[in-house]
C-alpha cells in the first residue's frame, strides 16, 4: 500500500477586507447607516410593499427610496431584476468603489470570484394567486393544471419568473464586474451571508482567486414570506410603536422583525491588496461552521452547534476568547435565540462572558435573513475603524436568562481590535467569523 | 500535498430507480426514464414529458422514529433524505438513519465521530405544493371570488400548517440529513441551478482537504415536476417541445438534431472521506461489511461564465467559463488533456448549450475531443437540476470502479465530430474521468475522478 504523508496545511494566506457596501432599512451608504446605528435609530415602520393591515404583524424594516440604476454601468442589462438582485447590485457597487477596484484596469477577472448568500426571489404574488385560483377545482380539491397553465402563461412573464432563482443576484454581479472565478450562492437561511464570507476566505486561502465579492442579499417582506414566518410564530407582534418592536435580549422580546437589504464586502489576499496599495479596512482571520443536527425548528438548547462554530472560528484565528472585544450577536429577538445564544457564549467564554461587549443591530435594522450576517460583519469593521460599539436598542427589561453585557440602548466608545460575528440559521446552521484590526 | 479524498458511498435517486444498482443497470442498457408526465396534467404546456420518479415512498428511507418529520418535507427534501440514506448504507456507515433499530435522537452514537462529518447539499428554488397552498388561498376569496388580501391576513394564513415554510427552505435538505445522520460538522446548501450538486461535492472536498471534517454527505436533489417550477423551465426556452411523441428519444445531447432538454426528478448524495478515514474503517471491518472506495477525487474547479446578452441567460458560445472550471480541475489533478479517458458532460440536449460545451472541450482537448468518449446521462434521467451533478458523479465513480463506459443514446450525428454517438456500454481502461455541470445563470463546476488504488 502506498503511504500518504499526513496532512500538513500550509501557513494560511492572510485575507483582508478592502471594500464594504450595504443597502439597508437605515440607508443606502456606509456612513449614513453607521451614523444611524450609532444614534440608535430604527429602520422599522409600517409595511408598505403590500397590504398587511390584517396580518398579526403589520410592520417591518423596509429599504426605502432605493433605486439600483445609478449604481450599475449598463442599467438595461439588469432590467426586470427582483429586489434581491437590486439590493445586491447597489451594495456591491459601493464595496467595489470603496475598494478602489473601479480604478484598477489590470484586474485579472479569472481570479475574481463571488460567494453570496442570497435568498429566494420574491414571488409574483398577484399572478401566482390569479393562476392558482383560476385553476382551482373546488370539487376535486385540486388545481386543474391545464387551466392553471393557461392563466399563468398569460399573466406571468418569463423574466420575472426566471429572476426568482436564488443564483440570479450572483449572475448579475458576475455580469456587472466581469467575474469569472469560482462562483457560489449558498442559502443556509439566516446564516447564509456569514457562511458565504467564510467560504470566500477559504477560496482565497487555497489560492483559487485573488479577490472575492462576498456577502448576501434578501427580502422576505412579501405576502408568503410574512405568512410563513407568522405561522412559525417567529415574528414580533408588538402593539406599540413599531420602532420598539425588535427587542433582542429584553425579557419582553416577542420575536424578530423582518428586514431586507444587502451587505457586500470585497475580500482579497493580503498579497494582492498590498501589491495594488489598497486601503485595508480589516483582516478576516477566523471562520467556524457547524450543524446542530438537532431539530428543524429549534436550536440545541445548550447552544451546542453555536458554541462549536464560535470555538472553531477562534481556533482558526489563532486566538482565544480573551482576545475578543466585541461580539456582534445573531440576537434576533426571539425568546429562543437570545437565551440559547447567551448560553453558547457562556460555554465558550466561561468566566469572561460577562466582560465581553455584545450587541444586536437587529434591534434597529430588523432581521435581514440571508443578508443579516454580511451587514453585521460590516458593523464589526466599522466598530474597529471608529472604536465604538453600536447599541442593542429597546433593551428595557433585563431577562435573567440573558445576563451579559449587551451594550444597552446607547453606543459605547471602547477599544475594539478583534470582533466576532455570529449567525445561526433555521435548521441548525451555525457560522461565526472573526475580524481584527489590520496590522502589517 | 493535499489530503487524499475518496468516494465511498453512492446514493442516486432518479426516474431509473433508487440506489446504484438500478441506476447502473439503466446506464449500461441505455434505458431512458423519460415518459409522459403524470405528477400533474402537462397538456396545457408545450412540453409533456419528463423523467419522473416511480414507486418512491419516503417512508422506506427514514427510520420509524423520523416518520413524523416527513410531513414537513417537500419532495426535493425527500429525495435528498432518501439519497443520503442510500449513500450511507452503501458506504457501510451505521447511523440512526441506516440502523433499523435506532431512534433518531441526540444520544444515538453513529459509528463515526459526528463532529467530524460534514454535509453539503445542492438545492433549488422549491415550489410550494400547489393544492395545499391554493386550498388555503381559496378560503380568502371575497364574494366575487377574487382574492382578498385582508381576508388572507385575517384568516387565510391560518389554513396553512404552522411549519409550512419549513417545507420549502432550500437548506432543509441538508438540515434533515444532518439530523438523521447526526452530522455536526461544516454544512452548507448551494443554490446555483444545475451546478449546485457538483459545487457542493467540491465544497465537501475542500472541507476534508483543509481538515475541517473527515467525511461528508454531499450532492444535491431537486423536483421541478410541478406546475410552477415546470413553467419557469418552459420560460427559459430550453425544454423540448418536439419530443412529446417519442419521450425516450427526445433528449439528444450533442446530436445535430438536438431540440431541448427534459426535466428529471431526483439527484444523488455521495459519501466523500479522507483516505485515512476510509483505510481505518476498512481495517476495522470484515467480510461484506467492508466499505469500498469507488474512486479518488483528483481535482475540482469552479468558475463563472460571463457572456451576457441578458442575465447570463444564454450560454457563451465559446464555452470559456466551462473551460476555466475544467482547467482548474485538471491543474489540481496534475494531469494533461491526454490523460482523460471518459467525459460525463452536462450534455443537456439544448443546442446552444451543447455547442458551448463542445467549444469548451475543443479548446482544452483540441482534436482529442473527437476521441474521448462522451456519455451524457441526461437522455436517461433528464436534467435533475440541483441534483444533476450528483448523478453524474455517481456514474463517473462507478464507471471507474467497474472499468466500463456506460451506454450513450439518441445521438446519430454528433456535433463537430465529438465521440458522443449512440453506442452500447463497453469495457475500457479508465484512469481519469472528467465530469462537469454548467448551471443556468453561468456557474460551472468540474470534477476529475481517478481510479482508486490502495
Short mmCIF file of N, CA and C in Angstrom, two decimals, chain A residues 129-263:
data_model
loop_
_atom_site.label_atom_id
_atom_site.label_comp_id
_atom_site.label_asym_id
_atom_site.label_seq_id
_atom_site.Cartn_x
_atom_site.Cartn_y
_atom_site.Cartn_z
N UNK A 129 -51.37 34.00 -7.59
CA UNK A 129 -52.69 33.76 -6.99
C UNK A 129 -53.75 33.68 -8.08
N UNK A 130 -53.62 34.54 -9.07
CA UNK A 130 -54.57 34.53 -10.18
C UNK A 130 -54.60 33.15 -10.87
N UNK A 131 -53.41 32.60 -11.10
CA UNK A 131 -53.34 31.29 -11.76
C UNK A 131 -53.87 30.19 -10.85
N UNK A 132 -53.47 30.24 -9.59
CA UNK A 132 -53.89 29.18 -8.66
C UNK A 132 -55.41 29.16 -8.49
N UNK A 133 -55.99 30.34 -8.28
CA UNK A 133 -57.44 30.39 -8.09
C UNK A 133 -58.15 30.15 -9.42
N UNK A 134 -57.55 30.61 -10.51
CA UNK A 134 -58.13 30.36 -11.83
C UNK A 134 -58.19 28.88 -12.16
N UNK A 135 -57.25 28.12 -11.63
CA UNK A 135 -57.22 26.69 -11.90
C UNK A 135 -57.87 25.85 -10.82
N UNK A 136 -58.34 26.51 -9.77
CA UNK A 136 -58.84 25.75 -8.60
C UNK A 136 -60.14 25.03 -8.92
N UNK A 137 -60.16 23.76 -8.65
CA UNK A 137 -61.36 22.94 -8.85
C UNK A 137 -61.83 22.53 -7.45
N UNK A 138 -62.85 23.25 -6.97
CA UNK A 138 -63.26 23.05 -5.58
C UNK A 138 -63.79 21.64 -5.34
N UNK A 139 -64.40 21.05 -6.36
CA UNK A 139 -64.94 19.70 -6.17
C UNK A 139 -63.84 18.67 -5.97
N UNK A 140 -62.82 18.82 -6.76
CA UNK A 140 -61.71 17.86 -6.66
C UNK A 140 -60.70 18.27 -5.60
N UNK A 141 -60.89 19.47 -5.04
CA UNK A 141 -59.94 19.96 -4.06
C UNK A 141 -58.52 19.98 -4.62
N UNK A 142 -58.44 20.35 -5.87
CA UNK A 142 -57.13 20.35 -6.52
C UNK A 142 -57.12 21.38 -7.64
N UNK A 143 -55.93 21.77 -8.01
CA UNK A 143 -55.78 22.70 -9.12
C UNK A 143 -55.81 21.92 -10.43
N UNK A 144 -56.64 22.40 -11.37
CA UNK A 144 -56.63 21.85 -12.72
C UNK A 144 -55.44 22.48 -13.43
N UNK A 145 -54.42 21.71 -13.66
CA UNK A 145 -53.17 22.32 -14.11
C UNK A 145 -53.22 22.77 -15.56
N UNK A 146 -54.20 22.28 -16.32
CA UNK A 146 -54.34 22.79 -17.69
C UNK A 146 -54.89 24.21 -17.65
N UNK A 147 -55.90 24.41 -16.82
CA UNK A 147 -56.42 25.76 -16.65
C UNK A 147 -55.37 26.66 -16.00
N UNK A 148 -54.68 26.10 -15.03
CA UNK A 148 -53.61 26.87 -14.35
C UNK A 148 -52.60 27.37 -15.38
N UNK A 149 -52.20 26.48 -16.27
CA UNK A 149 -51.17 26.83 -17.25
C UNK A 149 -51.66 27.95 -18.16
N UNK A 150 -52.93 27.87 -18.54
CA UNK A 150 -53.46 28.89 -19.44
C UNK A 150 -53.43 30.27 -18.77
N UNK A 151 -53.87 30.32 -17.52
CA UNK A 151 -53.88 31.61 -16.82
C UNK A 151 -52.44 32.07 -16.54
N UNK A 152 -51.62 31.14 -16.10
CA UNK A 152 -50.25 31.51 -15.70
C UNK A 152 -49.45 32.03 -16.88
N UNK A 153 -49.60 31.37 -18.02
CA UNK A 153 -48.79 31.78 -19.16
C UNK A 153 -49.25 33.12 -19.72
N UNK A 154 -50.47 33.51 -19.37
CA UNK A 154 -50.94 34.82 -19.80
C UNK A 154 -50.44 35.92 -18.85
N UNK A 155 -50.51 35.63 -17.55
CA UNK A 155 -50.19 36.67 -16.56
C UNK A 155 -48.71 36.78 -16.22
N UNK A 156 -48.07 35.65 -16.04
CA UNK A 156 -46.67 35.69 -15.59
C UNK A 156 -45.76 36.00 -16.78
N UNK A 157 -44.62 36.58 -16.46
CA UNK A 157 -43.66 36.84 -17.54
C UNK A 157 -42.39 36.02 -17.30
N UNK A 158 -41.74 35.66 -18.39
CA UNK A 158 -40.56 34.81 -18.30
C UNK A 158 -39.50 35.46 -17.41
N UNK A 159 -39.26 36.72 -17.64
CA UNK A 159 -38.20 37.39 -16.91
C UNK A 159 -38.46 37.38 -15.41
N UNK A 160 -39.67 37.76 -15.02
CA UNK A 160 -39.97 37.84 -13.60
C UNK A 160 -39.84 36.47 -12.94
N UNK A 161 -40.17 35.42 -13.67
CA UNK A 161 -40.08 34.07 -13.10
C UNK A 161 -38.63 33.62 -12.98
N UNK A 162 -37.89 33.82 -14.06
CA UNK A 162 -36.50 33.37 -14.06
C UNK A 162 -35.69 34.12 -13.01
N UNK A 163 -36.00 35.40 -12.84
CA UNK A 163 -35.23 36.22 -11.90
C UNK A 163 -35.46 35.83 -10.43
N UNK A 164 -36.40 34.92 -10.18
CA UNK A 164 -36.62 34.50 -8.80
C UNK A 164 -35.62 33.44 -8.33
N UNK A 165 -34.88 32.87 -9.25
CA UNK A 165 -33.92 31.83 -8.85
C UNK A 165 -32.88 32.45 -7.91
N UNK A 166 -32.50 31.71 -6.89
CA UNK A 166 -31.60 32.31 -5.90
C UNK A 166 -30.20 32.62 -6.41
N UNK A 167 -29.81 32.08 -7.57
CA UNK A 167 -28.47 32.40 -8.08
C UNK A 167 -28.47 33.63 -8.98
N UNK A 168 -29.62 34.28 -9.15
CA UNK A 168 -29.66 35.42 -10.06
C UNK A 168 -28.87 36.64 -9.56
N UNK A 169 -28.92 36.97 -8.26
CA UNK A 169 -28.04 38.08 -7.83
C UNK A 169 -26.58 37.79 -8.17
N UNK A 170 -26.18 36.54 -7.97
CA UNK A 170 -24.81 36.13 -8.29
C UNK A 170 -24.52 36.36 -9.77
N UNK A 171 -25.42 35.95 -10.63
CA UNK A 171 -25.21 36.07 -12.06
C UNK A 171 -25.12 37.54 -12.47
N UNK A 172 -25.97 38.37 -11.89
CA UNK A 172 -25.93 39.79 -12.25
C UNK A 172 -24.67 40.47 -11.73
N UNK A 173 -24.22 40.09 -10.56
CA UNK A 173 -22.97 40.67 -10.06
C UNK A 173 -21.80 40.22 -10.94
N UNK A 174 -21.82 38.98 -11.36
CA UNK A 174 -20.75 38.48 -12.23
C UNK A 174 -20.72 39.29 -13.52
N UNK A 175 -21.90 39.54 -14.03
CA UNK A 175 -22.03 40.31 -15.26
C UNK A 175 -21.52 41.73 -15.05
N UNK A 176 -21.92 42.35 -13.95
CA UNK A 176 -21.57 43.74 -13.69
C UNK A 176 -20.06 43.93 -13.53
N UNK A 177 -19.41 42.97 -12.87
CA UNK A 177 -17.99 43.15 -12.57
C UNK A 177 -17.09 42.23 -13.39
N UNK A 178 -17.68 41.46 -14.29
CA UNK A 178 -16.88 40.60 -15.16
C UNK A 178 -16.20 39.45 -14.44
N UNK A 179 -16.76 39.03 -13.33
CA UNK A 179 -16.10 37.99 -12.52
C UNK A 179 -16.22 36.62 -13.17
N UNK A 180 -15.10 35.95 -13.33
CA UNK A 180 -15.09 34.62 -13.94
C UNK A 180 -14.48 33.55 -13.04
N UNK A 181 -14.11 33.94 -11.83
CA UNK A 181 -13.52 32.97 -10.91
C UNK A 181 -14.59 32.09 -10.29
N UNK A 182 -14.23 31.34 -9.23
CA UNK A 182 -15.21 30.48 -8.55
C UNK A 182 -16.44 31.28 -8.13
N UNK A 183 -17.63 30.75 -8.36
CA UNK A 183 -18.86 31.50 -8.07
C UNK A 183 -19.87 30.59 -7.39
N UNK A 184 -20.31 31.01 -6.22
CA UNK A 184 -21.24 30.19 -5.44
C UNK A 184 -22.34 31.06 -4.86
N UNK A 185 -23.52 30.48 -4.73
CA UNK A 185 -24.53 31.06 -3.86
C UNK A 185 -24.94 30.00 -2.85
N UNK A 186 -24.88 30.36 -1.58
CA UNK A 186 -25.35 29.41 -0.58
C UNK A 186 -26.60 29.98 0.06
N UNK A 187 -27.46 29.10 0.52
CA UNK A 187 -28.70 29.57 1.13
C UNK A 187 -28.97 28.75 2.38
N UNK A 188 -28.29 29.14 3.44
CA UNK A 188 -28.46 28.46 4.71
C UNK A 188 -29.24 29.36 5.65
N UNK A 189 -30.41 29.75 5.18
CA UNK A 189 -31.33 30.59 5.95
C UNK A 189 -30.58 31.80 6.53
N UNK A 190 -30.76 32.04 7.80
CA UNK A 190 -30.25 33.27 8.41
C UNK A 190 -28.74 33.28 8.58
N UNK A 191 -28.07 32.17 8.27
CA UNK A 191 -26.61 32.12 8.39
C UNK A 191 -25.92 32.35 7.06
N UNK A 192 -26.69 32.51 6.00
CA UNK A 192 -26.14 32.38 4.65
C UNK A 192 -24.98 33.32 4.35
N UNK A 193 -25.13 34.61 4.63
CA UNK A 193 -24.07 35.51 4.16
C UNK A 193 -22.84 35.43 5.04
N UNK A 194 -22.99 35.06 6.30
CA UNK A 194 -21.80 34.83 7.13
C UNK A 194 -21.03 33.64 6.58
N UNK A 195 -21.76 32.61 6.22
CA UNK A 195 -21.14 31.42 5.64
C UNK A 195 -20.49 31.76 4.30
N UNK A 196 -21.16 32.58 3.51
CA UNK A 196 -20.62 32.95 2.20
C UNK A 196 -19.27 33.65 2.36
N UNK A 197 -19.19 34.56 3.34
CA UNK A 197 -17.94 35.30 3.55
C UNK A 197 -16.86 34.34 4.06
N UNK A 198 -17.24 33.44 4.96
CA UNK A 198 -16.26 32.46 5.46
C UNK A 198 -15.73 31.57 4.36
N UNK A 199 -16.61 31.11 3.49
CA UNK A 199 -16.17 30.23 2.40
C UNK A 199 -15.38 31.01 1.35
N UNK A 200 -15.70 32.29 1.18
CA UNK A 200 -14.92 33.13 0.26
C UNK A 200 -13.48 33.22 0.76
N UNK A 201 -13.33 33.37 2.08
CA UNK A 201 -11.99 33.40 2.67
C UNK A 201 -11.25 32.10 2.36
N UNK A 202 -11.97 30.98 2.47
CA UNK A 202 -11.32 29.68 2.19
C UNK A 202 -10.86 29.59 0.74
N UNK A 203 -11.63 30.15 -0.16
CA UNK A 203 -11.24 30.11 -1.58
C UNK A 203 -9.95 30.93 -1.78
N UNK A 204 -9.87 32.08 -1.11
CA UNK A 204 -8.66 32.90 -1.21
C UNK A 204 -7.47 32.18 -0.58
N UNK A 205 -7.70 31.56 0.56
CA UNK A 205 -6.60 30.87 1.24
C UNK A 205 -6.03 29.75 0.38
N UNK A 206 -6.91 29.08 -0.35
CA UNK A 206 -6.46 27.98 -1.20
C UNK A 206 -5.73 28.48 -2.45
N UNK A 207 -5.86 29.76 -2.72
CA UNK A 207 -5.21 30.31 -3.90
C UNK A 207 -6.03 30.18 -5.16
N UNK A 208 -7.32 29.93 -5.02
CA UNK A 208 -8.18 29.78 -6.20
C UNK A 208 -8.69 31.11 -6.75
N UNK A 209 -8.43 32.20 -6.03
CA UNK A 209 -8.81 33.54 -6.50
C UNK A 209 -7.94 34.55 -5.78
N UNK A 210 -7.87 35.78 -6.31
CA UNK A 210 -7.14 36.87 -5.64
C UNK A 210 -8.10 37.78 -4.90
N UNK A 211 -9.28 37.94 -5.50
CA UNK A 211 -10.28 38.86 -4.95
C UNK A 211 -11.63 38.16 -4.96
N UNK A 212 -12.40 38.32 -3.89
CA UNK A 212 -13.75 37.76 -3.84
C UNK A 212 -14.74 38.87 -3.50
N UNK A 213 -15.86 38.84 -4.19
CA UNK A 213 -17.01 39.67 -3.84
C UNK A 213 -17.91 38.77 -3.01
N UNK A 214 -18.15 39.13 -1.76
CA UNK A 214 -18.89 38.21 -0.89
C UNK A 214 -19.91 38.95 -0.05
N UNK A 215 -20.94 38.25 0.34
CA UNK A 215 -21.97 38.85 1.18
C UNK A 215 -23.32 38.21 0.91
N UNK A 216 -24.36 39.00 1.06
CA UNK A 216 -25.68 38.41 0.85
C UNK A 216 -26.74 39.47 0.61
N UNK A 217 -27.88 39.00 0.17
CA UNK A 217 -29.00 39.90 -0.12
C UNK A 217 -30.30 39.13 0.05
N UNK A 218 -31.32 39.81 0.59
CA UNK A 218 -32.57 39.07 0.82
C UNK A 218 -33.71 40.00 1.21
N UNK A 219 -34.88 39.68 0.71
CA UNK A 219 -36.09 40.21 1.33
C UNK A 219 -37.09 39.07 1.44
N UNK A 220 -37.74 39.01 2.57
CA UNK A 220 -38.89 38.11 2.68
C UNK A 220 -40.12 38.93 3.09
N UNK A 221 -40.02 40.24 2.88
CA UNK A 221 -41.16 41.10 3.17
C UNK A 221 -42.10 41.06 1.97
N UNK A 222 -42.81 39.96 1.85
CA UNK A 222 -43.80 39.79 0.81
C UNK A 222 -44.87 38.86 1.38
N UNK A 223 -46.04 38.77 0.73
CA UNK A 223 -47.16 38.09 1.40
C UNK A 223 -46.83 36.68 1.90
N UNK A 224 -46.19 35.86 1.07
CA UNK A 224 -45.97 34.49 1.53
C UNK A 224 -44.80 34.40 2.51
N UNK A 225 -43.84 35.31 2.40
CA UNK A 225 -42.74 35.34 3.37
C UNK A 225 -43.26 35.67 4.76
N UNK A 226 -44.08 36.70 4.83
CA UNK A 226 -44.65 37.09 6.12
C UNK A 226 -45.60 36.00 6.61
N UNK A 227 -46.35 35.40 5.68
CA UNK A 227 -47.24 34.30 6.07
C UNK A 227 -46.44 33.17 6.71
N UNK A 228 -45.37 32.79 6.06
CA UNK A 228 -44.57 31.66 6.56
C UNK A 228 -44.03 31.90 7.95
N UNK A 229 -43.45 33.07 8.16
CA UNK A 229 -42.87 33.35 9.48
C UNK A 229 -43.95 33.59 10.53
N UNK A 230 -45.11 34.12 10.07
CA UNK A 230 -46.21 34.30 11.01
C UNK A 230 -46.68 32.93 11.53
N UNK A 231 -46.82 31.98 10.59
CA UNK A 231 -47.25 30.64 11.02
C UNK A 231 -46.24 30.00 11.95
N UNK A 232 -44.98 30.30 11.78
CA UNK A 232 -43.96 29.75 12.68
C UNK A 232 -43.93 30.48 14.02
N UNK A 233 -44.79 31.49 14.17
CA UNK A 233 -44.83 32.35 15.35
C UNK A 233 -43.45 32.94 15.67
N UNK A 234 -42.73 33.27 14.62
CA UNK A 234 -41.38 33.80 14.82
C UNK A 234 -41.36 35.33 14.84
N UNK A 235 -42.44 35.95 14.34
CA UNK A 235 -42.42 37.41 14.19
C UNK A 235 -42.94 38.13 15.43
N UNK A 236 -42.35 39.27 15.69
CA UNK A 236 -42.84 40.13 16.76
C UNK A 236 -44.26 40.62 16.43
N UNK A 237 -45.12 40.62 17.43
CA UNK A 237 -46.47 41.18 17.26
C UNK A 237 -46.63 42.38 18.18
N UNK A 238 -45.55 43.09 18.34
CA UNK A 238 -45.52 44.26 19.21
C UNK A 238 -46.70 45.19 18.91
N UNK A 239 -47.32 45.70 19.95
CA UNK A 239 -48.52 46.51 19.72
C UNK A 239 -48.25 48.01 19.76
N UNK A 240 -47.18 48.42 20.34
CA UNK A 240 -46.91 49.87 20.43
C UNK A 240 -46.21 50.38 19.19
N UNK A 241 -45.34 51.34 19.39
CA UNK A 241 -44.56 51.94 18.30
C UNK A 241 -43.67 50.86 17.67
N UNK A 242 -43.83 50.63 16.35
CA UNK A 242 -43.05 49.57 15.72
C UNK A 242 -41.53 49.76 15.85
N UNK A 243 -41.11 51.00 16.07
CA UNK A 243 -39.67 51.24 16.22
C UNK A 243 -39.12 50.53 17.46
N UNK A 244 -40.01 50.15 18.35
CA UNK A 244 -39.57 49.44 19.56
C UNK A 244 -39.89 47.95 19.50
N UNK A 245 -40.25 47.47 18.33
CA UNK A 245 -40.72 46.08 18.22
C UNK A 245 -39.60 45.06 18.30
N UNK A 246 -38.42 45.44 17.83
CA UNK A 246 -37.32 44.48 17.84
C UNK A 246 -36.55 44.63 19.15
N UNK A 247 -36.63 43.63 20.02
CA UNK A 247 -36.18 43.77 21.40
C UNK A 247 -35.22 42.66 21.82
N UNK A 248 -34.10 42.53 21.11
CA UNK A 248 -33.19 41.44 21.45
C UNK A 248 -32.75 41.50 22.92
N UNK A 249 -32.72 40.37 23.55
CA UNK A 249 -32.22 40.15 24.91
C UNK A 249 -33.08 40.79 25.99
N UNK A 250 -34.15 41.47 25.61
CA UNK A 250 -35.03 42.06 26.61
C UNK A 250 -36.03 41.00 27.06
N UNK A 251 -36.41 41.02 28.31
CA UNK A 251 -37.31 39.98 28.84
C UNK A 251 -38.65 39.98 28.10
N UNK A 252 -39.04 41.14 27.60
CA UNK A 252 -40.34 41.23 26.92
C UNK A 252 -40.21 41.10 25.40
N UNK A 253 -39.14 40.47 24.94
CA UNK A 253 -38.99 40.27 23.49
C UNK A 253 -40.02 39.25 23.02
N UNK A 254 -40.48 39.41 21.78
CA UNK A 254 -41.56 38.52 21.33
C UNK A 254 -41.39 38.03 19.92
N UNK A 255 -40.19 38.07 19.41
CA UNK A 255 -40.00 37.60 18.04
C UNK A 255 -39.18 38.60 17.25
N UNK A 256 -38.81 38.21 16.03
CA UNK A 256 -37.99 39.13 15.25
C UNK A 256 -38.85 39.99 14.35
N UNK A 257 -38.23 41.02 13.81
CA UNK A 257 -38.89 41.91 12.86
C UNK A 257 -38.22 41.70 11.51
N UNK A 258 -39.03 41.47 10.50
CA UNK A 258 -38.46 41.23 9.18
C UNK A 258 -37.78 42.49 8.65
N UNK A 259 -36.58 42.28 8.14
CA UNK A 259 -35.87 43.36 7.48
C UNK A 259 -35.54 42.94 6.06
N UNK A 260 -34.87 43.81 5.34
CA UNK A 260 -34.46 43.46 3.98
C UNK A 260 -33.24 44.28 3.61
N UNK A 261 -32.52 43.82 2.62
CA UNK A 261 -31.36 44.58 2.17
C UNK A 261 -30.22 43.67 1.77
N UNK A 262 -29.04 44.28 1.67
CA UNK A 262 -27.86 43.53 1.25
C UNK A 262 -26.62 44.09 1.91
N UNK A 263 -25.66 43.24 2.11
CA UNK A 263 -24.34 43.66 2.57
C UNK A 263 -23.30 42.94 1.73
#
